[in-house]
PDB file of C-alpha atoms in Angstrom:
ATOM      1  CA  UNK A   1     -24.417  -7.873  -5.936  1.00 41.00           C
ATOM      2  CA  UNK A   2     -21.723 -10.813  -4.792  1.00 46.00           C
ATOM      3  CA  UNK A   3     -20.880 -10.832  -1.717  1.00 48.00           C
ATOM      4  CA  UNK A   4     -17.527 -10.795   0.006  1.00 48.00           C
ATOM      5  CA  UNK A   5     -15.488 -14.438  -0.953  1.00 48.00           C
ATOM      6  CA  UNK A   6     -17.758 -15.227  -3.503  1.00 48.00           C
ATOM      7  CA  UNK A   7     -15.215 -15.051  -6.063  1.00 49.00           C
ATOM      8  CA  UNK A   8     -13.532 -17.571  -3.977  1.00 48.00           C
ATOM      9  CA  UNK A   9     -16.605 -19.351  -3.811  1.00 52.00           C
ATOM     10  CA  UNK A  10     -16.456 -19.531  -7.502  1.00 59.00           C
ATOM     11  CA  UNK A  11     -12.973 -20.515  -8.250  1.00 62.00           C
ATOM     12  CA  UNK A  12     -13.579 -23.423  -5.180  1.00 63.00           C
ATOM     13  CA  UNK A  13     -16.365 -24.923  -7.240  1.00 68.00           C
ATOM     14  CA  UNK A  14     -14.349 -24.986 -10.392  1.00 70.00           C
ATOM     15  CA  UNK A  15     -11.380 -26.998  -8.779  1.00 68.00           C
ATOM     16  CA  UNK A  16     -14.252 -29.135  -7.799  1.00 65.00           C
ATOM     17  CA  UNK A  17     -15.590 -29.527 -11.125  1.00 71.00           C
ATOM     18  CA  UNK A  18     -12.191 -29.951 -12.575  1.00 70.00           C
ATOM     19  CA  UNK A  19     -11.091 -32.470  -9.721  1.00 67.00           C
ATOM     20  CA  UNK A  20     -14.241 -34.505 -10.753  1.00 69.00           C
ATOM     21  CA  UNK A  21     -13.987 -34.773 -14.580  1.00 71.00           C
ATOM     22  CA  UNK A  22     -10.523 -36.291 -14.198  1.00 66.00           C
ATOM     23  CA  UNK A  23     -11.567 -38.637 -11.572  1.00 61.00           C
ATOM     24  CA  UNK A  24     -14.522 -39.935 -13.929  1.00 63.00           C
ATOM     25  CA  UNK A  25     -11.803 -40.324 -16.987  1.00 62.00           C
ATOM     26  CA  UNK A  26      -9.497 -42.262 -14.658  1.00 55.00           C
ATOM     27  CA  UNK A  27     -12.993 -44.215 -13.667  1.00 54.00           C
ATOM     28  CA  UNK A  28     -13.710 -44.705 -17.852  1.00 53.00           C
ATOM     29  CA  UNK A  29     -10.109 -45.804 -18.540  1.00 51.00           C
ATOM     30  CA  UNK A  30     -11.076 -48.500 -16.298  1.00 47.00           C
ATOM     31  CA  UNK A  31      -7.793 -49.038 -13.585  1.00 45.00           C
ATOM     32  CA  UNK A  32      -6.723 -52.800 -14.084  1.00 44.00           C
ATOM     33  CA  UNK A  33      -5.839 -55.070 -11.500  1.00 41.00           C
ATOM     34  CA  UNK A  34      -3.169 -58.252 -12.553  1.00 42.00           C
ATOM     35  CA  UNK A  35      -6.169 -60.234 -13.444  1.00 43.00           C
ATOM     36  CA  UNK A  36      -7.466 -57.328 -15.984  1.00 44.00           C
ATOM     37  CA  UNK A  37     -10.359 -56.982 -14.262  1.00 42.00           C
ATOM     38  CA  UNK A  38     -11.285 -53.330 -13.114  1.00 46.00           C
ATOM     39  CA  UNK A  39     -10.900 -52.231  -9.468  1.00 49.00           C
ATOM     40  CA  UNK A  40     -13.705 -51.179  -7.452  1.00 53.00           C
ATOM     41  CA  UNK A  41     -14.207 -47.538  -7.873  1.00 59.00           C
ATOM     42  CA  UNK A  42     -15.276 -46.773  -4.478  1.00 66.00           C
ATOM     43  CA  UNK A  43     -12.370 -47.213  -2.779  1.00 65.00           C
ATOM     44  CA  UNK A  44     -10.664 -44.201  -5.120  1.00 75.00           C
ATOM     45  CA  UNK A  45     -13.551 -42.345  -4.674  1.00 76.00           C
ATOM     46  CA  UNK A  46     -13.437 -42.316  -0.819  1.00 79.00           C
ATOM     47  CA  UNK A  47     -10.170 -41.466  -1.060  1.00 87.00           C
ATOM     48  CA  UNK A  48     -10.387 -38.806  -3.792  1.00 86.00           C
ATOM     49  CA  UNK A  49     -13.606 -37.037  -1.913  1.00 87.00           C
ATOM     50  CA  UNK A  50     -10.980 -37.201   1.416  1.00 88.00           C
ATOM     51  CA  UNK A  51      -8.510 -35.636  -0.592  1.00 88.00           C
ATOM     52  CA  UNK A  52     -11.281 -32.897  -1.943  1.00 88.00           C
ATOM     53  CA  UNK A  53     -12.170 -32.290   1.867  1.00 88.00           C
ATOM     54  CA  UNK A  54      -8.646 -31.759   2.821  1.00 89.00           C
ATOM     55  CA  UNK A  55      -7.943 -29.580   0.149  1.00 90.00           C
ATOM     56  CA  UNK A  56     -11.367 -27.459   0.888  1.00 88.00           C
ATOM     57  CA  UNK A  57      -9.849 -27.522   5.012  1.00 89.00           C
ATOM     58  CA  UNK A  58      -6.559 -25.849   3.937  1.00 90.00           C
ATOM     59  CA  UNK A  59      -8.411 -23.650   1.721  1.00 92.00           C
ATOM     60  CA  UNK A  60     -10.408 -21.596   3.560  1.00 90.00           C
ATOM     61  CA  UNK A  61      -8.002 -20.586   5.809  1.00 90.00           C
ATOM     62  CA  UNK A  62      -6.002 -19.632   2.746  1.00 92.00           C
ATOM     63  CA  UNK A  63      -8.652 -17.459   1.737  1.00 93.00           C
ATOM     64  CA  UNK A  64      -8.905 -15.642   4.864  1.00 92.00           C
ATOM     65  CA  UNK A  65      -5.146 -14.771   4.915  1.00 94.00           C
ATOM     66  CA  UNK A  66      -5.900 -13.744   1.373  1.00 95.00           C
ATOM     67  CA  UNK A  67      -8.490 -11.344   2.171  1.00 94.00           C
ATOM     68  CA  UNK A  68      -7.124 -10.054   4.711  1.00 94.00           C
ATOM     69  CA  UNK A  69      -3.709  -9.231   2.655  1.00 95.00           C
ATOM     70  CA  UNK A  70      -5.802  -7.355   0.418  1.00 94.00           C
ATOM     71  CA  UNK A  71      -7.415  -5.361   2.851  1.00 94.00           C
ATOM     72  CA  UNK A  72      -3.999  -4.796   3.877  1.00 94.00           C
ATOM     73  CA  UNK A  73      -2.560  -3.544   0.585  1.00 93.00           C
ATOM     74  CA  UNK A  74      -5.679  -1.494   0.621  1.00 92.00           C
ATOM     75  CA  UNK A  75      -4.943   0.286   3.838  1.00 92.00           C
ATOM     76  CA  UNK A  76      -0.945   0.410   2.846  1.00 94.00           C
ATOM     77  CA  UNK A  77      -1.994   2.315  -0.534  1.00 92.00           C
ATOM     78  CA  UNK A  78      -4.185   4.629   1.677  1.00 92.00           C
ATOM     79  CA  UNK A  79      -1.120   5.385   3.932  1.00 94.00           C
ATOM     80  CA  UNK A  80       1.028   6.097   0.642  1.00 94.00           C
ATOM     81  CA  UNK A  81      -1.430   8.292  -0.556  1.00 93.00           C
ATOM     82  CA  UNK A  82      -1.260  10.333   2.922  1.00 95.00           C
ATOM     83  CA  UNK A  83       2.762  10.336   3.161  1.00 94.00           C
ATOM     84  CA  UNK A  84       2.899  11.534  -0.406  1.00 95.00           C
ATOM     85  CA  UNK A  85       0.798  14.549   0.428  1.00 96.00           C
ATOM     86  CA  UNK A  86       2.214  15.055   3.453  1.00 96.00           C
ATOM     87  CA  UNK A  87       5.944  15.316   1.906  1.00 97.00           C
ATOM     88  CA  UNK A  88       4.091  17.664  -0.268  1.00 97.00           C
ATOM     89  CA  UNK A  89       2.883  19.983   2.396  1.00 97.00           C
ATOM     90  CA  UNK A  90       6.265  19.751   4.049  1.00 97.00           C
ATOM     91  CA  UNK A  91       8.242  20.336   0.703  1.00 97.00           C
ATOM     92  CA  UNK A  92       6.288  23.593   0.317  1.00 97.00           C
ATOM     93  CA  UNK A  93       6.697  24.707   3.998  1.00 97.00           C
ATOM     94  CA  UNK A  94      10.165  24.120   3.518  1.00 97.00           C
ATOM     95  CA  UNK A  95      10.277  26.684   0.382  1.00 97.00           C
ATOM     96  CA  UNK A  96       7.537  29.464   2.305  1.00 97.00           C
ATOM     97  CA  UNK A  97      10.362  29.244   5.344  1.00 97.00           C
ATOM     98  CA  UNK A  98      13.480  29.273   2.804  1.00 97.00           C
ATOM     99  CA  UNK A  99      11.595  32.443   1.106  1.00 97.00           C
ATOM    100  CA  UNK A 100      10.394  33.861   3.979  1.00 97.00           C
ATOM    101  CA  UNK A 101      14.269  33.715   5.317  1.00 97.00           C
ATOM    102  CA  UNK A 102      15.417  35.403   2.413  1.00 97.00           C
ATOM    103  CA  UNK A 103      12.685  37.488   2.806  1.00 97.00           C
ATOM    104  CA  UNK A 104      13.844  38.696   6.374  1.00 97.00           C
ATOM    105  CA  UNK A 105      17.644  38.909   5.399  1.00 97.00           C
ATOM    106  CA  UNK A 106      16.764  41.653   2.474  1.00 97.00           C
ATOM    107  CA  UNK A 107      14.891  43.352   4.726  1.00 97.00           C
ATOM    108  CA  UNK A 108      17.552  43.509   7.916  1.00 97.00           C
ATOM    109  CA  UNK A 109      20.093  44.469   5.292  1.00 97.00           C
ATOM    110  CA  UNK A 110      17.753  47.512   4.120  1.00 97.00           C
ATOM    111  CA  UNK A 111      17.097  48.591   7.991  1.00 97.00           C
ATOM    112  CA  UNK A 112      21.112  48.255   8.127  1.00 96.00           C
ATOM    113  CA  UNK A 113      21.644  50.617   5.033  1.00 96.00           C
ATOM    114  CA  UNK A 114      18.514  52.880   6.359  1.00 94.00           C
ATOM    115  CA  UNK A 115      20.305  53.851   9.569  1.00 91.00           C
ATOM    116  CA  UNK A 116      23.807  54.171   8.407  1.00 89.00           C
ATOM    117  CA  UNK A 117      22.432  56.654   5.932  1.00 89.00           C
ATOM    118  CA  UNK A 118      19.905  58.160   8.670  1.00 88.00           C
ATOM    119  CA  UNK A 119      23.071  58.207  11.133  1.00 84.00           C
ATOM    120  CA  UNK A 120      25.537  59.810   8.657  1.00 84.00           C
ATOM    121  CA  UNK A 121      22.750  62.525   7.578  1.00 83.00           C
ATOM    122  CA  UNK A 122      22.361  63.183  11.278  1.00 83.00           C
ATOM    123  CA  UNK A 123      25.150  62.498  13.194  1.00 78.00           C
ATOM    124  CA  UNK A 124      27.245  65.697  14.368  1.00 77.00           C
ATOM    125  CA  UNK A 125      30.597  65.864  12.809  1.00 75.00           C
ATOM    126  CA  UNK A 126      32.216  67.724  15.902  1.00 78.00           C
ATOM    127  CA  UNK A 127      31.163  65.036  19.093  1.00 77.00           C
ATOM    128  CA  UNK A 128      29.560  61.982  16.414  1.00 71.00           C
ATOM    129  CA  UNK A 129      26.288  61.802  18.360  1.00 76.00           C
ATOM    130  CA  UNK A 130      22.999  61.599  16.407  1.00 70.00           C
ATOM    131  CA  UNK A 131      20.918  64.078  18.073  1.00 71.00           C
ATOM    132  CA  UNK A 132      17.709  63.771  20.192  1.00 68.00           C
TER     133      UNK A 132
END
């Protein structure tokens, strides 16, 4: 099992690898000075290994702020999944309470129509008083 940054540990070594083969074909094409002599190489490699060092320095913290982006997208699509479900839950409570409403309005209009018709059955015609 790799473990964490070891991708990054893998793409690291094959900048390295890469960085190296073209410093060894600038080495074989042999830099010329005026006189056509070649250069000393270790002077350009000094300089190319400082350059690899640097490059490695301002990497890792790179990766870091990589990783730690991910973890954050991570956690973001974790939130997402929660607000979706949530606006779920609160898109059905919102239709149980619109029912529910509707519900309660049918029934206060049948209590209405149940005592008009109770009063009008019982109500007395002469003093309109719905007897005890």
């Amino acid at each position: 099992m790799e473990g964490p940054g070891s991708s990054n540990n893998n793409d690291s070594e094959t900048i390295n690898k890469e960085f190296k083969e073209e410093s060894k074909e600038k080495k074989s094409d042999g830099l010329k000075n005026e006189n056509g002599n070649s250069e000393d190489g270790n002077l350009q490699n000094q300089s190319v290994e400082d350059a690899l060092k640097d490059l490695k320095n301002e990497m890792y913290p790179l990766q870091k702020q990589n990783n730690a982006l991910k973890e954050d997208l991570r956690k973001n699509a974790g939130i997402e999944k929660e607000k979706d479900d949530l606006e779920k839950k609160n898109y059905d409570l919102e239709k149980k309470s619109y029912d529910l409403e509707k519900k309660r309005d049918d029934l206060e209009k049948k209590y209405s129509t149940l005592t008009s018709k109770l009063r009008e059955k019982l109500e007395c015609p002469v003093c309109l008083e719905v007897p005890i």
